Short mmCIF file of C-alpha atoms and ligand atoms in Angstrom, two decimals:
data_model
loop_
_atom_site.label_atom_id
_atom_site.label_comp_id
_atom_site.label_asym_id
_atom_site.label_seq_id
_atom_site.Cartn_x
_atom_site.Cartn_y
_atom_site.Cartn_z
CA MET O 81 12.96 -22.19 8.40
CA ASP O 82 14.90 -25.44 6.23
CA GLY O 83 13.80 -24.65 2.62
CA SER O 84 11.67 -27.58 3.00
CA PRO O 85 7.84 -27.96 0.83
CA VAL O 86 6.77 -27.62 5.00
CA GLY O 87 8.57 -25.04 5.80
CA ARG O 88 6.15 -22.51 3.51
CA ARG O 89 3.07 -24.42 4.17
CA VAL O 90 3.70 -23.18 7.62
CA VAL O 91 4.64 -19.53 6.56
CA LEU O 92 1.70 -19.22 4.19
CA GLY O 93 0.15 -20.18 7.23
CA LEU O 94 1.69 -17.81 8.85
CA LEU O 95 0.08 -15.26 7.02
CA GLY O 96 -2.87 -15.64 6.89
CA VAL O 97 -5.90 -14.61 5.04
CA GLY O 98 -4.94 -10.75 4.18
CA ALA O 99 -1.35 -11.54 3.18
CA VAL O 100 -1.89 -14.38 0.69
CA GLY O 101 -4.57 -15.32 -1.45
CA VAL O 102 -4.08 -18.54 -3.37
CA VAL O 103 -7.21 -19.91 -5.77
CA VAL O 104 -7.13 -23.11 -7.63
CA GLY O 105 -8.80 -23.96 -10.28
CA ARG O 106 -10.57 -27.01 -9.07
CA ARG O 107 -10.03 -27.24 -5.61
CA LEU O 108 -8.12 -26.11 -2.78
CA SER O 109 -4.09 -26.78 -2.33
CA GLU O 110 -2.19 -24.68 0.53
CA THR O 111 -4.98 -22.56 2.27
CA THR O 112 -8.24 -23.61 3.71
CA ALA O 113 -11.29 -23.81 2.75
CA THR O 114 -12.48 -20.26 4.41
CA ALA O 115 -9.39 -18.37 2.86
CA VAL O 116 -10.08 -18.78 -0.25
CA SER O 117 -14.21 -17.78 0.09
CA ALA O 118 -12.23 -14.87 1.90
CA VAL O 119 -10.55 -13.79 -1.12
CA ALA O 120 -12.78 -14.96 -3.97
CA PRO O 121 -15.19 -12.31 -3.63
CA ALA O 122 -12.00 -9.70 -4.84
CA LEU O 123 -11.22 -12.22 -7.60
CA GLY O 124 -13.88 -14.06 -8.57
CA ASP O 125 -14.20 -12.94 -11.93
CA VAL O 126 -10.71 -15.78 -12.97
CA LEU O 127 -11.65 -17.88 -11.49
CA PRO O 128 -11.79 -20.85 -12.26
CA ALA O 129 -7.44 -21.39 -13.67
CA ALA O 130 -7.66 -22.89 -16.87
CA GLY O 131 -5.52 -25.55 -17.98
CA GLY O 132 -4.24 -26.63 -14.26
CA PHE O 133 -3.04 -23.82 -13.27
CA ARG O 134 -3.03 -22.15 -10.28
CA ILE O 135 -3.59 -18.75 -9.16
CA TYR O 136 -1.17 -17.28 -6.68
CA THR O 137 -0.68 -13.96 -5.65
CA VAL O 138 1.18 -12.76 -1.79
CA THR O 139 -1.08 -9.49 -1.99
CA SER O 140 -4.57 -9.60 -1.30
CA GLY O 141 -5.71 -9.85 -5.11
CA TYR O 142 -3.78 -8.70 -8.23
CA PRO O 143 -2.38 -5.35 -9.40
CA GLY O 144 -4.35 -3.68 -12.60
CA ILE O 145 -2.25 -2.93 -15.03
CA ALA O 146 -4.36 -1.00 -18.12
CA ASP O 147 -2.26 -2.47 -21.17
CA ALA O 148 -1.71 1.57 -22.17
CA ASP O 149 -0.58 2.19 -18.43
CA TYR O 150 2.17 -0.72 -18.34
CA ARG O 151 5.88 0.31 -18.29
CA LEU O 152 8.45 -1.88 -17.71
CA THR O 153 11.49 -0.19 -16.75
CA ILE O 154 15.26 -1.67 -17.23
CA ARG O 155 17.85 -0.11 -14.67
CA ASP O 156 21.40 0.17 -14.79
CA GLY O 157 22.83 2.18 -12.06
CA GLN O 158 21.93 5.67 -13.14
CA ARG O 159 20.81 4.04 -16.48
CA THR O 160 16.96 3.62 -16.83
CA ARG O 161 15.33 2.55 -19.99
CA SER O 162 11.74 2.37 -19.80
CA LEU O 163 9.26 0.37 -22.65
CA THR O 164 5.26 0.36 -23.04
CA LEU O 165 3.77 -2.68 -23.98
CA ALA O 166 3.91 -1.52 -27.15
CA ASP O 167 7.68 -1.53 -27.23
CA LEU O 168 7.64 -5.07 -25.76
CA GLN O 169 5.63 -6.19 -28.71
CA ARG O 170 6.72 -4.67 -31.75
CA MET O 171 9.71 -6.47 -30.54
CA PRO O 172 11.56 -9.71 -31.63
CA GLN O 173 9.05 -12.51 -30.27
CA SER O 174 10.61 -15.74 -29.24
CA GLN O 175 8.68 -19.13 -28.02
CA ILE O 176 9.51 -21.65 -25.15
CA THR O 177 7.41 -25.11 -24.53
CA LYS O 178 7.97 -26.50 -20.92
CA ASP O 179 6.11 -27.77 -18.15
CA PHE O 180 4.88 -25.35 -15.50
CA GLN O 181 6.00 -26.82 -11.93
CA CYS O 182 5.48 -25.72 -8.87
CA VAL O 183 7.72 -26.19 -5.84
CA THR O 184 4.60 -27.95 -3.85
CA GLY O 185 4.17 -30.08 -6.63
CA TRP O 186 1.31 -29.07 -9.08
CA ARG O 187 2.59 -28.81 -13.13
CA VAL O 188 1.44 -28.01 -15.72
CA ALA O 189 2.34 -30.28 -19.19
CA ASP O 190 3.93 -28.30 -22.41
CA VAL O 191 2.82 -24.61 -21.96
CA LYS O 192 4.09 -22.35 -24.27
CA TRP O 193 5.44 -18.79 -23.58
CA THR O 194 5.96 -16.10 -25.64
CA GLY O 195 7.29 -12.78 -25.86
CA LEU O 196 10.92 -11.18 -24.90
CA LEU O 197 13.98 -13.25 -24.83
CA LEU O 198 15.78 -11.72 -21.14
CA GLY O 199 19.21 -11.62 -22.98
CA ASP O 200 17.58 -9.95 -26.38
CA LEU O 201 16.04 -8.02 -23.94
CA LEU O 202 18.97 -6.78 -22.73
CA GLN O 203 20.92 -6.22 -25.56
CA SER O 204 18.31 -4.55 -26.98
CA ALA O 205 18.44 -1.90 -24.24
CA GLY O 206 22.26 -1.78 -24.30
CA ILE O 207 22.70 -3.78 -21.27
CA GLU O 208 26.16 -5.38 -20.94
CA LEU O 209 25.87 -7.70 -17.52
CA ARG O 210 29.17 -8.51 -17.56
CA GLY O 211 28.80 -10.99 -14.88
CA ARG O 212 26.49 -9.02 -12.42
CA PRO O 213 23.10 -10.51 -11.91
CA LEU O 214 19.85 -8.91 -12.00
CA GLU O 215 16.78 -8.58 -9.69
CA PHE O 216 12.90 -7.85 -10.84
CA THR O 217 10.79 -6.37 -8.89
CA SER O 218 6.54 -6.73 -9.61
CA TYR O 219 3.95 -4.16 -9.50
CA ASP O 220 2.70 -6.16 -6.53
CA GLY O 221 4.53 -3.73 -4.76
CA ALA O 222 5.89 -7.26 -2.69
CA TYR O 223 6.87 -10.00 -4.61
CA THR O 224 10.65 -10.49 -5.99
CA GLU O 225 13.23 -12.52 -7.81
CA SER O 226 17.06 -12.66 -9.46
CA LEU O 227 19.16 -14.03 -11.55
CA THR O 228 22.64 -14.10 -12.04
CA ALA O 229 24.52 -13.67 -15.93
CA ASP O 230 24.70 -16.51 -16.61
CA GLN O 231 20.86 -17.47 -15.86
CA ALA O 232 19.54 -14.24 -17.56
CA LEU O 233 21.20 -14.89 -20.16
CA ARG O 234 20.34 -18.28 -21.35
CA GLY O 235 18.19 -19.18 -24.19
CA ASP O 236 14.30 -20.03 -22.17
CA MET O 237 14.78 -16.96 -20.11
CA MET O 238 11.48 -15.06 -20.93
CA VAL O 239 10.07 -11.89 -20.58
CA ALA O 240 6.47 -13.47 -21.95
CA LEU O 241 3.64 -11.58 -22.74
CA THR O 242 0.95 -14.18 -24.09
CA LEU O 243 0.62 -18.07 -22.38
CA ASN O 244 -0.70 -20.75 -24.99
CA GLY O 245 -1.51 -18.29 -27.79
CA GLU O 246 -3.61 -16.11 -25.34
CA PRO O 247 -2.67 -12.32 -24.22
CA LEU O 248 -1.30 -13.37 -20.83
CA SER O 249 -3.95 -12.65 -18.37
CA GLN O 250 -3.39 -10.30 -15.00
CA ALA O 251 -4.25 -13.27 -13.14
CA HIS O 252 -0.89 -15.63 -14.80
CA GLY O 253 0.65 -11.84 -14.36
CA GLY O 254 -0.08 -9.70 -17.57
CA PRO O 255 0.31 -7.83 -19.60
CA ALA O 256 4.09 -9.14 -18.86
CA ARG O 257 6.20 -11.51 -15.97
CA LEU O 258 9.10 -13.23 -16.09
CA VAL O 259 9.25 -17.15 -17.25
CA VAL O 260 12.17 -18.69 -15.78
CA ALA O 261 11.60 -21.80 -17.84
CA PRO O 262 14.21 -24.31 -16.38
CA MET O 263 13.58 -23.14 -12.88
CA TYR O 264 10.40 -24.01 -10.28
CA GLY O 265 7.47 -21.45 -11.02
CA TYR O 266 8.66 -19.37 -7.94
CA LYS O 267 11.58 -17.69 -10.18
CA SER O 268 9.01 -16.74 -12.79
CA ILE O 269 7.57 -13.43 -11.31
CA LYS O 270 4.32 -11.85 -12.16
CA TRP O 271 3.41 -8.10 -12.67
CA LEU O 272 7.13 -7.06 -14.25
CA GLN O 273 8.14 -3.87 -13.38
CA GLU O 274 10.89 -3.43 -12.77
CA ILE O 275 14.70 -5.92 -14.02
CA ARG O 276 17.76 -3.57 -12.60
CA VAL O 277 21.01 -4.85 -12.92
CA THR O 278 22.68 -5.28 -9.03
CA GLY O 279 26.09 -5.80 -7.53
CA GLU O 280 24.88 -9.56 -5.78
CA VAL O 281 22.18 -11.84 -5.97
CA GLN O 282 19.37 -9.95 -3.84
CA PRO O 283 17.23 -13.42 -2.06
CA GLY O 284 13.71 -13.04 -3.79
CA TYR O 285 10.39 -13.26 -1.20
CA TRP O 286 10.42 -16.67 -1.22
CA GLU O 287 14.37 -17.17 -1.47
CA GLU O 288 13.67 -15.02 2.05
CA ARG O 289 11.20 -17.44 3.12
CA GLY O 290 13.76 -20.04 3.22
CA TYR O 291 13.24 -21.26 -0.36
CA ASP O 292 17.10 -22.28 -3.11
CA ILE O 293 17.26 -18.85 -5.12
CA ASP O 294 19.13 -21.35 -7.54
CA ALA O 295 15.91 -23.21 -8.30
CA TRP O 296 16.11 -25.48 -11.02
CA VAL O 297 13.17 -28.00 -11.42
CA GLY O 298 14.70 -31.79 -9.80
CA ASP O 299 17.58 -31.00 -7.69
CA SER O 300 16.46 -28.11 -5.84
CA ASN O 301 14.37 -27.92 -2.33
CA GLY O 302 14.23 -31.04 -2.16
CA ARG O 303 11.69 -32.11 -4.38
CA SER O 304 12.05 -34.86 -6.75
CA ASP O 305 10.68 -33.51 -10.05
CA ALA O 306 7.52 -36.58 -10.88
CA PRO O 307 4.65 -34.54 -10.61
CA VAL O 308 2.58 -34.56 -7.70
CA GLU O 309 -1.27 -34.28 -8.77
N1 MTE M 656 3.96 -11.07 -8.39
C1 MTE M 656 3.66 -12.61 -8.04
N2 MTE M 656 5.11 -13.34 -9.15
C2 MTE M 656 4.50 -14.65 -8.69
C3 MTE M 656 4.10 -15.36 -7.80
C4 MTE M 656 3.00 -14.57 -6.42
O1 MTE M 656 3.14 -15.32 -5.41
N3 MTE M 656 2.86 -13.11 -6.77
N4 MTE M 656 4.07 -16.45 -6.55
C5 MTE M 656 5.15 -17.51 -7.45
C6 MTE M 656 4.82 -19.13 -7.35
S1 MTE M 656 5.31 -19.72 -6.38
C7 MTE M 656 4.28 -19.76 -8.93
S2 MTE M 656 4.51 -21.05 -9.34
C8 MTE M 656 4.01 -19.27 -10.32
C9 MTE M 656 2.08 -19.76 -9.89
O2 MTE M 656 1.97 -18.71 -11.22
P1 MTE M 656 0.52 -18.43 -11.84
O3 MTE M 656 -0.35 -17.29 -10.99
O4 MTE M 656 -0.01 -18.00 -12.96
O5 MTE M 656 0.33 -19.88 -12.14
O6 MTE M 656 4.11 -17.56 -9.69
C10 MTE M 656 5.22 -17.43 -9.02
N5 MTE M 656 5.81 -15.79 -9.26
MO1 MO M 657 4.97 -21.67 -6.61
#
């Protein structure tokens, strides 16, 4: 795998319809009409995606997590904190406005997210990273991501609860997803389940399939920052 966007398209093709549900708002992007019609019945009520986003999942469908059942676990060795959605909503909320860009070329301008800055969340959980990276897992049981300590503590890393003023929909990773605003969309793991302090960076789902671990928009994965639409 050479890490190029073409490499990823090949991966998507090999995984096939059952493993990859890629549903788009206005037109197909990375999959065939057959694939979408096979996936669409399970996802029918969330089509179309609003505002130019394409909805991605690497499993078939989305994990359905009722707000009341949602827990975000923060783990540092033996020490764990489990937060409900209400806990997260009670904490001081921050806002980030930033273009959201997928490495495959689509971009949505000026997306507004609110939620908890990762640094604030770690602090309230009493966790000091001391240079240690984080691993993130998803309720979908498949997707993972990572950030270095320096990245995690920037002011543009968020556990987001709203998107453009609305509670985060299930399609967009609700009730809570990570938003890694300065990097390509694949860093922004949806249906966030656990934040784990690790000894070293654990490459995430797409990174094990050839993508850069550091996914700064504009200087990684051989793509420019130019919109491709
Ligand atoms: N759990 C999970 N998170 C994910 C993905 C995914 O397939 N599963 N896709 C990633 C990619 S490649 C992008 S571009 C964005 C897309 O976000 P959206 O589906 O809300 O548009 O989610 C990211 N987070
Ligand atoms: Mo993406």
